[in-house]
XYZ file of C-alpha atoms in Angstrom:
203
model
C 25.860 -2.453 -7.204
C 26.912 -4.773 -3.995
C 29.260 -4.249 -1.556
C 32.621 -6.274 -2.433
C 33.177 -9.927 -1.276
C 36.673 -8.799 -0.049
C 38.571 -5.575 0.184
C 42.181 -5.316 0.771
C 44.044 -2.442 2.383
C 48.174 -1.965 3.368
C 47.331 -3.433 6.463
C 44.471 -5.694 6.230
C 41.771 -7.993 4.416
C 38.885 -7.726 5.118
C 36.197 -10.133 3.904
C 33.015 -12.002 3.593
C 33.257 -14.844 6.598
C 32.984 -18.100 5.635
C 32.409 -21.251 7.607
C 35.726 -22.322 7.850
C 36.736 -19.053 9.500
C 34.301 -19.910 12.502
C 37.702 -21.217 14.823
C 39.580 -17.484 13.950
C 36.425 -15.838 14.851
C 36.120 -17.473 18.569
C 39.935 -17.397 19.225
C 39.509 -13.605 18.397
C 36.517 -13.228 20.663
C 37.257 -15.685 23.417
C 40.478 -14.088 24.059
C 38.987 -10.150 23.927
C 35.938 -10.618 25.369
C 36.716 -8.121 28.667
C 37.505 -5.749 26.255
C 34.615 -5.966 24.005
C 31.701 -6.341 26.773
C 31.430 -3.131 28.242
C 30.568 -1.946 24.555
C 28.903 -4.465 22.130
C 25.659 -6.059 23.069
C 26.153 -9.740 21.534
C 29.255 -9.717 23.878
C 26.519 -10.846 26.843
C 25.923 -14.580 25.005
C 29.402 -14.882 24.807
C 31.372 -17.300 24.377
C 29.794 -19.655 22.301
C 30.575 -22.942 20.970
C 32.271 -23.498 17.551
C 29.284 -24.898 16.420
C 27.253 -22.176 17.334
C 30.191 -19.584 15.472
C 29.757 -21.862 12.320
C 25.712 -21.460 12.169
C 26.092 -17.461 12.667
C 29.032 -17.459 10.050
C 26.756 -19.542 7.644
C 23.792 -16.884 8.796
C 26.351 -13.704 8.291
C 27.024 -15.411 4.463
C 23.512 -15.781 3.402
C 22.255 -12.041 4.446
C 25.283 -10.961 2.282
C 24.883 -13.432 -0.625
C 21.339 -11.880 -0.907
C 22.051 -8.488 -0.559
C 20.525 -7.975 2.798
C 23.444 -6.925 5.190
C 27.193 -7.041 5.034
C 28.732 -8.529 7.821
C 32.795 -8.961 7.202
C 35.717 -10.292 9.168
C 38.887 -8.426 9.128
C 42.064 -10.211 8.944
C 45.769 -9.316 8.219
C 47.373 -8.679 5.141
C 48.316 -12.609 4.967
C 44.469 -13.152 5.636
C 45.576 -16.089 8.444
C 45.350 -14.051 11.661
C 41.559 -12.754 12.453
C 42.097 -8.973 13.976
C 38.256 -8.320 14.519
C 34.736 -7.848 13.013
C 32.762 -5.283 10.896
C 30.288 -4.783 8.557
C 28.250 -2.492 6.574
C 24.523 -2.706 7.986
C 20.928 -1.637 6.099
C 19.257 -1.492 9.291
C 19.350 2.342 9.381
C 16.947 2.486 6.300
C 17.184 2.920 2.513
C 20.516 5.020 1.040
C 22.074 4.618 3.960
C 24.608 1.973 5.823
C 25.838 1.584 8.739
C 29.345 0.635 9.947
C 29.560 -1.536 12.980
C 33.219 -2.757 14.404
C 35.103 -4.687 16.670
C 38.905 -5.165 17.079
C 40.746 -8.165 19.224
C 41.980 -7.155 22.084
C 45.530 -7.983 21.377
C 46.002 -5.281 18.244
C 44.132 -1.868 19.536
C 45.075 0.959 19.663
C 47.047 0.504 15.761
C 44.979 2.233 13.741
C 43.589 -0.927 12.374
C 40.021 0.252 12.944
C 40.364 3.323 11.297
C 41.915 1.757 8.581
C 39.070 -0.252 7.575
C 36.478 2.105 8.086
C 37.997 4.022 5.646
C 37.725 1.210 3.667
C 33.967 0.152 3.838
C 33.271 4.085 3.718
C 34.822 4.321 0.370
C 32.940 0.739 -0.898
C 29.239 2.175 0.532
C 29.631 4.929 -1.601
C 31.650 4.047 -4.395
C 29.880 -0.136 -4.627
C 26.728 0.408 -3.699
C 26.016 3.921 -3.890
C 24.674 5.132 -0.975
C 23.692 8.633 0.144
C 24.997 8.222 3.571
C 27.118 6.355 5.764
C 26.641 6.691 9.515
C 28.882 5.216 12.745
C 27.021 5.076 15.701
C 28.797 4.082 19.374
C 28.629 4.992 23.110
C 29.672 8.204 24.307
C 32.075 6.271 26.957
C 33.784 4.280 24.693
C 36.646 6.832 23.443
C 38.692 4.979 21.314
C 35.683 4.046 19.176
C 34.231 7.514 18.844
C 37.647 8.391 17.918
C 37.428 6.299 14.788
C 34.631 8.779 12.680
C 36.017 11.703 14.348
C 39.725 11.252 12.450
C 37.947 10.023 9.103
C 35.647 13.309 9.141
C 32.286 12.508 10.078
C 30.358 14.732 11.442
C 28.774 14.053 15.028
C 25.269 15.088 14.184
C 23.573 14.344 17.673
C 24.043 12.338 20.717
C 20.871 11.268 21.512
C 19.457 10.036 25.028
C 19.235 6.349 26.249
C 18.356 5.076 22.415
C 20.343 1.929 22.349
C 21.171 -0.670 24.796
C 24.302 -1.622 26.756
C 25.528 -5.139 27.496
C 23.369 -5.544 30.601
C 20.347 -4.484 28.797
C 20.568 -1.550 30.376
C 19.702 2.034 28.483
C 22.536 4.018 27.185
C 23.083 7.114 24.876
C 24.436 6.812 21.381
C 26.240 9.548 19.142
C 25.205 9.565 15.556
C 28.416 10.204 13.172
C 27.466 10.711 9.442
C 29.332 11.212 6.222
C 27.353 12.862 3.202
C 28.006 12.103 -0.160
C 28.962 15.645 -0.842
C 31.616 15.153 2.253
C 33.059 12.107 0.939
C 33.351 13.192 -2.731
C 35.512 16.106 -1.104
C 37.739 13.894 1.658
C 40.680 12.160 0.673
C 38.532 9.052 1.492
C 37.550 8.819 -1.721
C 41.850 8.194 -3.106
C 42.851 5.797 0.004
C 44.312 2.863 -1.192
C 42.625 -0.385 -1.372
C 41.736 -3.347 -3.880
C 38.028 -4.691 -4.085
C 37.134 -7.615 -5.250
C 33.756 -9.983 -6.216
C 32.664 -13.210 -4.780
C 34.665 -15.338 -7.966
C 37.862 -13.415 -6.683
C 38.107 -10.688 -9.953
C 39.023 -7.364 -8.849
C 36.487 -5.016 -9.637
């Protein structure tokens, strides 16, 4: 099974880009970037131009078309205003994803980003049927950390200068994991939300 081509929750939607979201997506970064920068790595080449946002949108499409990584924008519930960026990533090895996030600056500190990790939590397991899900972040950035910790992932380790900063620059991450056996237990596993595939059927 695949991940779904768009998931709705009470709040949000939260869905494949396409190529004519690429003017949403830089409005959303351009105007959050001093909040982002500190945090996310890609932050450093921005901003870019639209045309450059419309090649990485058609890049973003094409991983997930083939089943190679899942990156997703998340919008709100009319699907017009872009809140932020996520996705469900393979690059931490076979039964296992990866949930990556970023929120504009303008709606933090909502719940938002909770909200939709809930969301792609309950679609790893429940669409493609992974083992594990993991949420990785620096130590320093609270409000992200905060994220796994309310959803109940466990902080397995926080392991020393592994990842890079903005700058380049080493930094420590923490390693938050949910089990299969956790998840089947949580009350992740009811939260409400509607999946559905790339033709637009709920599945």
């Amino acid at each position: 099974m695949s991940i779904p081509y768009k998931i709705q929750t009470p709040r949000l939607v939260i869905r494949c880009w396409q190529p004519g979201d690429a003017a949403a997506m830089k409005e959303a970064l351009d105007t959050s970037l001093e909040h982002i920068r500190p945090w996310l790595p890609f932050a450093k080449d921005e901003p870019q131009t639209l045309e450059q946002k419309v090649e990485l949108i058609r890049h973003f499409r094409g991983n997930f078309d083939r089943d190679k990584d899942y990156t997703m924008g998340i919008f709100d519930a009319e699907d017009k205003l872009c809140l932020g960026g996520c996705g469900l990533h393979t690059r931490i090895g076979k039964g296992a994803l990866e949930i990556g996030y970023w929120i504009r600056a303008s709606h933090i500190n909502q719940g938002l980003a909770t909200e939709m990790a809930a969301a792609l939590t309950r679609a790893a397991f429940d669409f493609h049927g992974v083992d594990r899900v993991e949420i990785h972040c620096d130590p320093l950035n609270e409000r992200s950390a905060a994220v796994p910790r309310k959803l109940g992932y466990l902080h397995e380790a926080t392991l020393k200068n592994r990842a890079k900063d903005s700058e380049g620059n080493p930094r420590d991450t923490m390693i938050w994991t949910m089990f299969r056996s956790m998840y089947e237990e949580s009350t992740l596993a009811k939260i409400e939300m509607a999946a559905f595939d790339v033709a637009g059927k709920i599945i």
